[in-house]
Coordinates of C-alpha atoms and ligand atoms in Angstrom, one line a residue:
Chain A
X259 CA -65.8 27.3 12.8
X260 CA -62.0 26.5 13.5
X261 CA -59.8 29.7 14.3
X262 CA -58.3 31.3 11.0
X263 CA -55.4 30.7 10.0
X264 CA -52.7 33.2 10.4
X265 CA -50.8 33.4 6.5
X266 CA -48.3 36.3 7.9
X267 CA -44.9 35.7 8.8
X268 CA -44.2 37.4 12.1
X269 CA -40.1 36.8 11.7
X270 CA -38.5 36.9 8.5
X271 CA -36.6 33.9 9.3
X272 CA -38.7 31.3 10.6
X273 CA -42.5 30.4 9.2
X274 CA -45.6 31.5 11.2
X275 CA -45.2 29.2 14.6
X276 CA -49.1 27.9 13.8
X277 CA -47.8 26.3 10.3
X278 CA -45.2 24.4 12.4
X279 CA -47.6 23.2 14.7
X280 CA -50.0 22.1 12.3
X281 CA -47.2 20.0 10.5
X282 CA -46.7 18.1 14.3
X283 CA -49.8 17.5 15.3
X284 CA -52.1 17.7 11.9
X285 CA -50.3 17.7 8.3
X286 CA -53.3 17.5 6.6
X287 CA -55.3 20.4 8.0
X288 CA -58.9 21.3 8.0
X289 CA -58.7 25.1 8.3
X290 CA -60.2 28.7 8.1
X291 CA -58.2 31.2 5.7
X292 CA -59.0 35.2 6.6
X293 CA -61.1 35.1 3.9
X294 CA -63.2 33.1 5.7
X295 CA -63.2 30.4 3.2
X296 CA -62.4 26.7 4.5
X297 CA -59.7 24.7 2.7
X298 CA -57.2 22.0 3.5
X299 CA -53.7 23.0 4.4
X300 CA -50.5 20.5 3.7
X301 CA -47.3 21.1 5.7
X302 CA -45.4 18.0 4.9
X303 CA -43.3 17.8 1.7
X304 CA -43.9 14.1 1.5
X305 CA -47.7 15.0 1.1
X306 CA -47.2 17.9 -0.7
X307 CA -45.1 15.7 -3.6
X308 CA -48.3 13.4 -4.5
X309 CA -51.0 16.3 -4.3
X310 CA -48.8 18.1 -6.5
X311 CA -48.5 15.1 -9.1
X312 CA -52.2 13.7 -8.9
X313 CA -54.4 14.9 -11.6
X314 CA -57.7 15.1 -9.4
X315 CA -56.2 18.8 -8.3
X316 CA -56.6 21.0 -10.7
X317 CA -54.8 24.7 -10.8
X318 CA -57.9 26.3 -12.2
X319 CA -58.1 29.5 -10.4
X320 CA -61.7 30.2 -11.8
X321 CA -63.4 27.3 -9.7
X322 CA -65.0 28.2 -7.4
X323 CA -63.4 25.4 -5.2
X324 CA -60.0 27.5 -5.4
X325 CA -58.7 29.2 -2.5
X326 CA -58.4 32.7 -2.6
X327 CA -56.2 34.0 0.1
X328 CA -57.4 37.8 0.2
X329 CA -60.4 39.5 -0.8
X330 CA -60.8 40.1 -4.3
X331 CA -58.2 37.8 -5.9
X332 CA -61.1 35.9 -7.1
X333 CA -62.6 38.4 -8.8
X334 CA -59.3 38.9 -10.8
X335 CA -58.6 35.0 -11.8
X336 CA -60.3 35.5 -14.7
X337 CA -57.7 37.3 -16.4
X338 CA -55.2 34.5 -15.6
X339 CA -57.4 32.2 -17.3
X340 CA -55.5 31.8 -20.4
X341 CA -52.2 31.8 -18.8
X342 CA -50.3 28.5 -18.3
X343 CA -50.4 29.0 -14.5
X344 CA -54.1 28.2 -14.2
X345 CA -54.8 25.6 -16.9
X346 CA -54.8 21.4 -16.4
X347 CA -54.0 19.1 -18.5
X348 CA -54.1 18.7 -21.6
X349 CA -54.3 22.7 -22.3
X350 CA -51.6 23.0 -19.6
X351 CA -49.2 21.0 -21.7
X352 CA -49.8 22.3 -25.1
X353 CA -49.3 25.8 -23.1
X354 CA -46.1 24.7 -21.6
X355 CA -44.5 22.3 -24.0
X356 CA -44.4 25.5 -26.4
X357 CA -42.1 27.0 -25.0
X358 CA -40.3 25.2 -22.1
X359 CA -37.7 24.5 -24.9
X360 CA -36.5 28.0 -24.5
X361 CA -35.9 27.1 -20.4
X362 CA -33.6 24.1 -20.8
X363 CA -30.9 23.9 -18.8
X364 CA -28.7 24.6 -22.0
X365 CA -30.5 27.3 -23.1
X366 CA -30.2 29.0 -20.1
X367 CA -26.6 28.1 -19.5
X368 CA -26.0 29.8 -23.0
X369 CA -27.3 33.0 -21.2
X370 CA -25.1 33.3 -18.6
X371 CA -22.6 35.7 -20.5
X372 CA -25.1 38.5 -21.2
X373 CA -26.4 37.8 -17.3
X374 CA -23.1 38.2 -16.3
X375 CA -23.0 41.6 -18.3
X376 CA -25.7 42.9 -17.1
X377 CA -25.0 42.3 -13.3
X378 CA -21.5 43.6 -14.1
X379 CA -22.4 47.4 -15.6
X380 CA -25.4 47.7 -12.7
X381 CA -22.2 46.7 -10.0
X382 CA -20.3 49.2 -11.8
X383 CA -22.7 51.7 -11.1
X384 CA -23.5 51.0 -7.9
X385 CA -19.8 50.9 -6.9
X386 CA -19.6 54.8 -8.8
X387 CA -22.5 56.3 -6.6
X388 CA -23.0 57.3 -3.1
X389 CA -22.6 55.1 0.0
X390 CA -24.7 53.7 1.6
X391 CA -27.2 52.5 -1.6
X392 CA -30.6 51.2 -1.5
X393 CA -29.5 47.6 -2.8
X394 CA -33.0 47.2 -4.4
X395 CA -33.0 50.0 -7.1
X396 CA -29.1 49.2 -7.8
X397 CA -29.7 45.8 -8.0
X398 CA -32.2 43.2 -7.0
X399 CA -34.9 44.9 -9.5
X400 CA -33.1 45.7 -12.8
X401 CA -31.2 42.5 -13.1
X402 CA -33.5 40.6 -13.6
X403 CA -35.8 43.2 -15.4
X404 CA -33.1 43.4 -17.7
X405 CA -32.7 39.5 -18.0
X406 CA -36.4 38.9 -19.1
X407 CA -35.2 42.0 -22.0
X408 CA -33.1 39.8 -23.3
X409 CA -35.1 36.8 -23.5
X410 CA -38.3 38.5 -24.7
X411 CA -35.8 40.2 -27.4
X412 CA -36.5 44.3 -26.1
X413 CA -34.4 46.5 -28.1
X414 CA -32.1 48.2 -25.7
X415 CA -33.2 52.0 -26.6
X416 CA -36.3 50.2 -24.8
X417 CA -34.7 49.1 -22.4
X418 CA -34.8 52.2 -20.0
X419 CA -38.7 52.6 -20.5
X420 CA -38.9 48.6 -19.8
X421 CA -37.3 49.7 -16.2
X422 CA -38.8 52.3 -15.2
X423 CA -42.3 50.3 -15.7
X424 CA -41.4 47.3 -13.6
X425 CA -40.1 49.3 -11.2
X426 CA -43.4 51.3 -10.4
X427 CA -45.1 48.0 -10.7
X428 CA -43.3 46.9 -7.8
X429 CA -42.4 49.8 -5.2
X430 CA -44.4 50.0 -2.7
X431 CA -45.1 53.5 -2.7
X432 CA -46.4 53.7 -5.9
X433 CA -50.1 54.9 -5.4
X434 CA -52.7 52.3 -7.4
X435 CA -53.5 54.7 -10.5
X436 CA -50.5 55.2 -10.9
X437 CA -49.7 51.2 -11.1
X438 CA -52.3 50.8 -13.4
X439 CA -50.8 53.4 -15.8
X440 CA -47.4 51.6 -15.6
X441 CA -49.0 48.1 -15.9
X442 CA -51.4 49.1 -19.0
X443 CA -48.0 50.8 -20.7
X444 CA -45.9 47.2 -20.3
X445 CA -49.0 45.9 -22.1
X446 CA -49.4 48.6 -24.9
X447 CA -45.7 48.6 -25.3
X448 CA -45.6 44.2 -25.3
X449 CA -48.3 44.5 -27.7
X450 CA -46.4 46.9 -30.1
X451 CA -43.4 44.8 -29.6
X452 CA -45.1 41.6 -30.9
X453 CA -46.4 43.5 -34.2
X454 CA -42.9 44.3 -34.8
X455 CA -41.7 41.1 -34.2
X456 CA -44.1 39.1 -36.4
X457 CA -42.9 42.4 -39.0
X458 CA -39.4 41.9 -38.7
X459 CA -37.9 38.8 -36.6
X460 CA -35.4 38.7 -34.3
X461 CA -33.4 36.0 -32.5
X462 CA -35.8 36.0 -29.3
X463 CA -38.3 34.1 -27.5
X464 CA -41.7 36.1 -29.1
X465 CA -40.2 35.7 -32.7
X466 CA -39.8 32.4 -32.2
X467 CA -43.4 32.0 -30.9
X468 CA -44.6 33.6 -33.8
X469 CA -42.9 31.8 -35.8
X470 CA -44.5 28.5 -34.6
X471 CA -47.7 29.9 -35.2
X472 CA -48.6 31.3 -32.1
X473 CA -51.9 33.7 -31.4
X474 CA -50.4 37.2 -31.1
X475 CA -52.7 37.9 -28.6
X476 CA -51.4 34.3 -26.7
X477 CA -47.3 35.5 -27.4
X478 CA -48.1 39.1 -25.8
X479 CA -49.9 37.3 -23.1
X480 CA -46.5 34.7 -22.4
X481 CA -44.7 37.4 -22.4
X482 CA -46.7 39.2 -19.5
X483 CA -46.4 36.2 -18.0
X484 CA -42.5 35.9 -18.0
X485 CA -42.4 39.2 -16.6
X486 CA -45.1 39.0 -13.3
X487 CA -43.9 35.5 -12.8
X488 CA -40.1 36.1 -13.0
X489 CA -39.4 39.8 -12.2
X490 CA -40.3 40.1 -8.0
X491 CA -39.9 36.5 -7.5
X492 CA -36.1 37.0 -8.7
X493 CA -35.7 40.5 -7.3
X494 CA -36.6 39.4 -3.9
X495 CA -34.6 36.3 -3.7
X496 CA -31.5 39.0 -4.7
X497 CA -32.2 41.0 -1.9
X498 CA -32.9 38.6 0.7
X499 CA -29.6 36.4 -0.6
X500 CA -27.4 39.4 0.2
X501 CA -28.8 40.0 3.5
X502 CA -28.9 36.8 4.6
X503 CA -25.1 36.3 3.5
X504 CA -23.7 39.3 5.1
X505 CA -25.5 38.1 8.3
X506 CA -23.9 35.1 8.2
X507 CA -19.8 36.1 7.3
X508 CA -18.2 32.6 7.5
X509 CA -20.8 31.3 5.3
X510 CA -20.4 34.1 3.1
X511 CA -17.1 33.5 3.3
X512 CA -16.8 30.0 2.2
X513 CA -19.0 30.5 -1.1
X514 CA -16.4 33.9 -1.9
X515 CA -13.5 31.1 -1.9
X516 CA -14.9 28.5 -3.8
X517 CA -18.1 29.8 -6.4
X518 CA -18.2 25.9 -7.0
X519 CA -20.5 26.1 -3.7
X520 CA -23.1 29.1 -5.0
X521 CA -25.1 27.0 -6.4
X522 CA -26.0 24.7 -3.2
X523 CA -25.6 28.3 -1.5
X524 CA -29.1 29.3 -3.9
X525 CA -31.0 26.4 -3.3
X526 CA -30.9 26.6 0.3
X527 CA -31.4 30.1 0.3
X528 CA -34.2 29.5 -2.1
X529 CA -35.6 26.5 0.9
X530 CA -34.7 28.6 3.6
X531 CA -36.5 31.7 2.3
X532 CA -39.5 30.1 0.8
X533 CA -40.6 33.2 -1.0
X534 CA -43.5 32.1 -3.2
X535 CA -45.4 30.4 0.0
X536 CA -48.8 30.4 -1.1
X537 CA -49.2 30.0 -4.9
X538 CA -49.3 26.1 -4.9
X539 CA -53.1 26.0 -3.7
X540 CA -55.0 23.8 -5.8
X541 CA -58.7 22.5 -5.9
X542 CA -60.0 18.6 -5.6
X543 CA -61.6 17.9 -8.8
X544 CA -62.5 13.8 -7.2
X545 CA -62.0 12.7 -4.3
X546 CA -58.8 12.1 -2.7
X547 CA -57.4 10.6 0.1
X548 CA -53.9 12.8 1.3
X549 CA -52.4 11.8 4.4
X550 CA -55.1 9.1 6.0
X551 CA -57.5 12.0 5.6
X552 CA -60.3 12.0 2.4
X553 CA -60.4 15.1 0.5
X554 CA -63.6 15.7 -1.7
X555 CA -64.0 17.2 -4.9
X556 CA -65.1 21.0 -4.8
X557 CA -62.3 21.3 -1.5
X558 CA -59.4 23.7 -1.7
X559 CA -55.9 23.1 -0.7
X560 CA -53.4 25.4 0.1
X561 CA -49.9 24.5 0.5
X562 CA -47.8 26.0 3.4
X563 CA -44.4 25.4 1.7
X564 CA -42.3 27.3 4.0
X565 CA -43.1 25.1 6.6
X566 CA -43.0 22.2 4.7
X567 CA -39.6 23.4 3.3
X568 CA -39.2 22.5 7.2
X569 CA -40.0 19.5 7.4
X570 CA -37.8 17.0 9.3
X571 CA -38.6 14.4 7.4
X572 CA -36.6 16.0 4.4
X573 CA -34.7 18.6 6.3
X574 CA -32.4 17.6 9.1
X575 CA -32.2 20.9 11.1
X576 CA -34.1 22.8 9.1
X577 CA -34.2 26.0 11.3
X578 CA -30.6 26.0 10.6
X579 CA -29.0 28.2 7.4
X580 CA -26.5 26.3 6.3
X581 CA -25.0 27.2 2.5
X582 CA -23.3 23.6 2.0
X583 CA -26.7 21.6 2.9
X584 CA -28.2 19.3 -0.1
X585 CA -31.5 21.6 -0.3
X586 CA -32.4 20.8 -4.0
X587 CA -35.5 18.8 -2.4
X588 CA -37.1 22.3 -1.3
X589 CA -40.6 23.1 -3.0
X590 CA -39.8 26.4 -3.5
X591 CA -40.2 26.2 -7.2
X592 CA -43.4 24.2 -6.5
X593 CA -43.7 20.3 -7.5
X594 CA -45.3 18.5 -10.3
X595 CA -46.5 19.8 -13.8
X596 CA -46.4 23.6 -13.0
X597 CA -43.0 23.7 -11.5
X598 CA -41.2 26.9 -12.1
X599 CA -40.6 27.1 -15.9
X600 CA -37.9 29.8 -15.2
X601 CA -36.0 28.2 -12.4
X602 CA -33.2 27.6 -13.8
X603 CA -33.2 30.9 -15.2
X604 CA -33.4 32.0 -11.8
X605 CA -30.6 30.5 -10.6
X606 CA -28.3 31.5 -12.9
X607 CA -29.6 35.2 -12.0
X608 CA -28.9 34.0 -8.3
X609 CA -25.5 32.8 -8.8
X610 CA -23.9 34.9 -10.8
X611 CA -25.5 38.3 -8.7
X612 CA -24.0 36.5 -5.4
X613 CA -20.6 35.5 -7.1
X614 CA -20.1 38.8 -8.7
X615 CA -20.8 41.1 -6.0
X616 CA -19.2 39.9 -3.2
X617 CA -16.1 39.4 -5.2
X618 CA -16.1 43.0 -6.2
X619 CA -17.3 44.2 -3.3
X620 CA -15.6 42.3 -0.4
X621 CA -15.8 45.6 2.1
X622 CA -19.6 45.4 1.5
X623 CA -21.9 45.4 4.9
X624 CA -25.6 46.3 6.1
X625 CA -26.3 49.8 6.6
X626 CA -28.7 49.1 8.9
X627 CA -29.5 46.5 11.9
X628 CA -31.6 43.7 10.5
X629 CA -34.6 44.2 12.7
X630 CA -35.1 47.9 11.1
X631 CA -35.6 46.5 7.8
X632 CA -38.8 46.5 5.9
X633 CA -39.7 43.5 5.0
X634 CA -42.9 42.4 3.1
X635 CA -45.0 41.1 5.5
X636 CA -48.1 42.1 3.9
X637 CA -47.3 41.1 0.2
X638 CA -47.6 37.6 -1.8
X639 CA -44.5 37.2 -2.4
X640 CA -41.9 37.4 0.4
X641 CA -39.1 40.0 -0.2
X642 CA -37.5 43.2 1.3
X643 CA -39.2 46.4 -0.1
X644 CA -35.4 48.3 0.7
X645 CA -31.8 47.0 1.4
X646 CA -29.4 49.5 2.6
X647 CA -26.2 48.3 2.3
X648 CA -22.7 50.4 2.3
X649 CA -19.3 49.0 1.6
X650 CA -15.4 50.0 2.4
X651 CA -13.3 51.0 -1.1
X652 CA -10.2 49.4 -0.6
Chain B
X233 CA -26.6 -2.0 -14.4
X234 CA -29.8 -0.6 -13.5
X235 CA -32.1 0.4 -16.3
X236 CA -33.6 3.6 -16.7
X237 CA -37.2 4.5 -18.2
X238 CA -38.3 8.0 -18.9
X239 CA -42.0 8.9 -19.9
X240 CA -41.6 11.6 -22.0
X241 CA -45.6 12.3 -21.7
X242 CA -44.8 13.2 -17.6
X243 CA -42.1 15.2 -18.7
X244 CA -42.5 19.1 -18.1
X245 CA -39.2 20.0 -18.8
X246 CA -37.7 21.7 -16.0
X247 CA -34.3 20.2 -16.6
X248 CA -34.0 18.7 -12.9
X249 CA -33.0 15.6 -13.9
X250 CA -30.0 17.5 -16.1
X251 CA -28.8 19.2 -13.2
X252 CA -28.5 16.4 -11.0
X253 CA -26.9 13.5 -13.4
X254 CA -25.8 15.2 -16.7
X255 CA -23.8 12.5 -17.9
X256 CA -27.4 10.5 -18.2
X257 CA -30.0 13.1 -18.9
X258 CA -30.3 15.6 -21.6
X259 CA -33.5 17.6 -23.6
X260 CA -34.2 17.9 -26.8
X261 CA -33.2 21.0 -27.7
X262 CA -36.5 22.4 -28.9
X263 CA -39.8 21.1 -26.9
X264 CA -37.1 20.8 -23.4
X265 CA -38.5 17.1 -23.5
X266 CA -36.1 14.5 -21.5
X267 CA -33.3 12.5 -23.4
X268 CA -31.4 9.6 -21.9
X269 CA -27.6 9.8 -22.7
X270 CA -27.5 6.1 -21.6
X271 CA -30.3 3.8 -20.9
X272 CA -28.4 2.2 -18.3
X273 CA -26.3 3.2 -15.5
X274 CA -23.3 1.1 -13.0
X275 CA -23.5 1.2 -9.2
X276 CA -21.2 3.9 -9.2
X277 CA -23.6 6.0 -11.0
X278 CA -26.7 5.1 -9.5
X279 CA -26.6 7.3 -6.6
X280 CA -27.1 10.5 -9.1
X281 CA -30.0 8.8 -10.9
X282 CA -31.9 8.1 -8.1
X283 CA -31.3 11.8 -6.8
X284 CA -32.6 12.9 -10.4
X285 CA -35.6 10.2 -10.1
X286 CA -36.6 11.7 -7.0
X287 CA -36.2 15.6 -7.9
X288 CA -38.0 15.0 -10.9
X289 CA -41.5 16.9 -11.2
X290 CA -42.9 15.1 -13.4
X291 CA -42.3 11.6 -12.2
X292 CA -41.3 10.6 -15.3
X293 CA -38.2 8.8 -14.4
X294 CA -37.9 5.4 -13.3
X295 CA -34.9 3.1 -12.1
X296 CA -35.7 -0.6 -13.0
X297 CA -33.6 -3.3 -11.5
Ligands
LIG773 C1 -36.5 32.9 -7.4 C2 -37.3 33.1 -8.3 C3 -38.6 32.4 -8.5 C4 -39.4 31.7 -7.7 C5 -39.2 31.5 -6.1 C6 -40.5 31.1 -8.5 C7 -41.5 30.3 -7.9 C8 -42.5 29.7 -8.7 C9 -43.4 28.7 -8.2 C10 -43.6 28.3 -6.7 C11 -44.2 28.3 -9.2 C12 -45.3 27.2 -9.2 C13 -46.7 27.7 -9.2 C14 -47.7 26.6 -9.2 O1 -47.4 25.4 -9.0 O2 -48.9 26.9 -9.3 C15 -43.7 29.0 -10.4 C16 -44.3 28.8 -11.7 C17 -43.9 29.6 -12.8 N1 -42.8 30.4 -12.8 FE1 -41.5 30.9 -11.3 N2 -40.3 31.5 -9.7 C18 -39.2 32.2 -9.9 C19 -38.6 32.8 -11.0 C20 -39.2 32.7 -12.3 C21 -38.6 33.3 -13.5 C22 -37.3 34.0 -13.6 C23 -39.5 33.0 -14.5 C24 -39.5 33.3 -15.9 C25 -38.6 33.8 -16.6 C26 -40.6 32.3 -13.9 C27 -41.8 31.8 -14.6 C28 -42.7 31.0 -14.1 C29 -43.8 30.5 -14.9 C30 -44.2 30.8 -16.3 C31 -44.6 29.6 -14.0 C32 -45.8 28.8 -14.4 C33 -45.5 27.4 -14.9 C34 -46.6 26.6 -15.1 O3 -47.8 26.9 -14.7 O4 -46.5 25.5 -15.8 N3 -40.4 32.1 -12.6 N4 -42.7 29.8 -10.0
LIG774 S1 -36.5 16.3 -14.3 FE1 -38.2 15.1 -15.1 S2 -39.6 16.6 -15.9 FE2 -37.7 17.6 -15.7 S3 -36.7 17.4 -17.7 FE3 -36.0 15.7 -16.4 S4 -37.5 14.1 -16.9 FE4 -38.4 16.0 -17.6

């Protein structure tokens, strides 16, 4: 057996050093995950792009082809079975196509006023408390927290509750009962929330669902799914978009006088950062040939995007951080048919947070060296578990 | 002019192709499917739509000469 695999980054800025040398010297990999299970790994985006698009892979997480990167996520795929995230074609676009209309670009663009709002009063508070701040309370977590409230249509009075549950969901120190209380109270509550819904209908996402004739069970279900798949993800790219911006002034500096650059400023912190590394893996349903090398049905593939993200075949330098790069090419929101449904979502978040706070904030600086900070080595997705920041009042 | 095709079964409506050239690409409104604003576009604008061919998920956009 080949040696495993190592899937944890050992510096927060650069992918584990075996990814890079795989993509040199072997871009379609034959490897050995710590699981002990044997899989293909793809480093090169080029690669990456037709796997992504060819129907013999399938995102079924119940195969028993699939790689599972740690013990026991297996044993839980069945409860993502009938979520969007796990199904092929044609269930995967009857899944999707039902509500993608509420992720257009114009949809979301019609949010950004109540985004705005809502980064604007958590920016207020922050500026009214105590220095220094945890950044990831004040900030990175209730935005978007908040955000998904207003697209799923939660009354406000909920809102608070809504918080609070996420929250526990997410910090690391919450002890695993006590996770399973918070998670099985956003289910209850989502539940309740869709019986008053199909009662008395709003103007929100899970109305309109209903509306169209959706299973309840299938709306409370999406809406699960909007939160998990949109709540860390967001948070964390928050957190590590400050940090990284503070650490690098004249960059931070050149989005602060002209916000027309944020948005190139997101997508290459989105590239650079890579947070969602391992949730492209799919399984061979025929057999495929990927990079001169014949993959057969029944194999796993796992995608190391953050190398890939890398790549100098797409990314000249890639090493370097560099906000006014062209990284929209990044797989960071995946490839294909499952590509992020909330990306651009996302990016608003992303913009407006970065725009808005170091505009009203311009003193604002780490409160502690970058080395001392915890980052989530040991978690799926990538992120900073605390931020510390502290700022001059002028 | 280069002509442009868009298979709206290969769409998955993740608005890329808006993003990138919005003066050729819209969605519908309700299923976030791909609508051409032109079905044609000049040299000048052909550097957008092949960025917006490429970027595109779904593959569902193609320049033909
Ligand atoms: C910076 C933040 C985010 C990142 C890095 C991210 C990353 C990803 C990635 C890599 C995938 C592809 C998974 C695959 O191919 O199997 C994905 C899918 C998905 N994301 Fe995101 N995401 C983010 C934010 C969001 C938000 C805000 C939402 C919702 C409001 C969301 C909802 C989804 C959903 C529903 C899918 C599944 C789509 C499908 O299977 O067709 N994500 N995301
Ligand atoms: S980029 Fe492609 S998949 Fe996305 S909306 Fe445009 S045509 Fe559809």
């Amino acid at each position: 057996m080949n040696a495993v695999l190592p899937l944890t980054r050992t510096c927060p800025f650069a992918p584990p050093a075996e990814h890079v040398r795989l993509q040199e010297t072997e871009p379609v990999a034959w490897v050995t995950l710590p699981t002990g299970e044997q899989v293909w790994a793809l480093t090169r985006i080029d690669d990456i792009r037709t796997m992504l698009t060819d129907p013999r892979f399938s995102a079924d997480r119940t195969h028993p082809g699939f790689p599972h990167l740690a013990p026991g996520r297996r044993a839980m795929a069945g409860s993502l079975k009938r979520m969007m995230v796990s199904m092929d074609p044609p269930e995967h676009g009857r899944a999707r196509g039902a509500v993608v209309g509420e992720f257009t670009v114009r949809r979301t663009a019609a949010l950004r006023p109540r985004i705005q709002q809502i980064v604007d009063e958590r920016i207020d508070a922050l500026a009214a408390g105590p220095r220094p701040a945890d950044l990831v309370p004040a900030l990175s977590l209730p935005v978007p927290s908040l955000v998904i409230c207003e697209v799923l249509g939660v009354p406000y009075a909920d809102h608070a509750f809504f918080q609070r549950s996420t929250e526990a969901l997410l910090r690391r120190t919450t002890p695993p009962e006590e996770r399973q209380v918070s998670l099985g109270g956003l289910h209850a509550y989502l539940q309740e929330l869709v019986a008053r819904k199909a009662a008395e209908p709003g103007d929100d996402l899970l109305s309109r669902q209903l509306d169209g004739g959706a299973d309840r069970q299938d709306v409370v279900s999406l809406a699960m799914l909007l939160l998990i798949a949109g709540h860390e993800t967001t948070a964390n790219m928050i957190s590590l978009g400050v940090m990284m911006l503070l650490r690098h002034p004249d960059q931070l500096a050149a989005i602060r006088d002209d916000p027309g650059r944020t948005p190139r400023a997101v997508e290459e912190l989105l590239r650079y950062f890579t947070i969602g590394e391992f949730s492209l893996s799919r399984v061979a349903v025929g057999d495929v040939e990927i990079g001169g090398k014949l993959i057969r049905a029944g194999e796993g593939v796992v995608v190391l995007s953050n190398a890939a993200n890398r790549d100098p075949a797409a990314f000249a330098d890639g090493d370097r951080f560099d906000v006014g790069r062209d990284a929209r090419h990044h797989v960071a929101f995946g490839f294909g048919a499952h590509q992020c449904l909330g990306q651009n979502l996302a990016r608003a978040e992303l913009q407006i947070v970065l725009d808005t706070l170091f505009r009203r904030l311009p003193g604002l600086r780490l409160a502690a060296p970058v080395d001392e900070l915890p980052f989530k080595d040991d978690a799926n997705i990538y992120g900073l578990y605390e931020l510390p920041v502290t700022w001059t009042v002028p | 002019m280069t002509r442009i095709v868009a298979d709206a079964t290969r769409c998955v409506g993740a608005g890329q192709c808006v993003l990138t050239d919005p003066a050729t690409f819209d969605q519908d409104g309700a299923s976030g499917v791909v609508v051409l604003l032109r079905a044609a576009v000049s040299d000048e604008g052909l550097a957008l739509a092949r960025a917006a061919e490429y970027l595109c998920p779904g593959r569902a956009l193609s320049l033909v000469e």
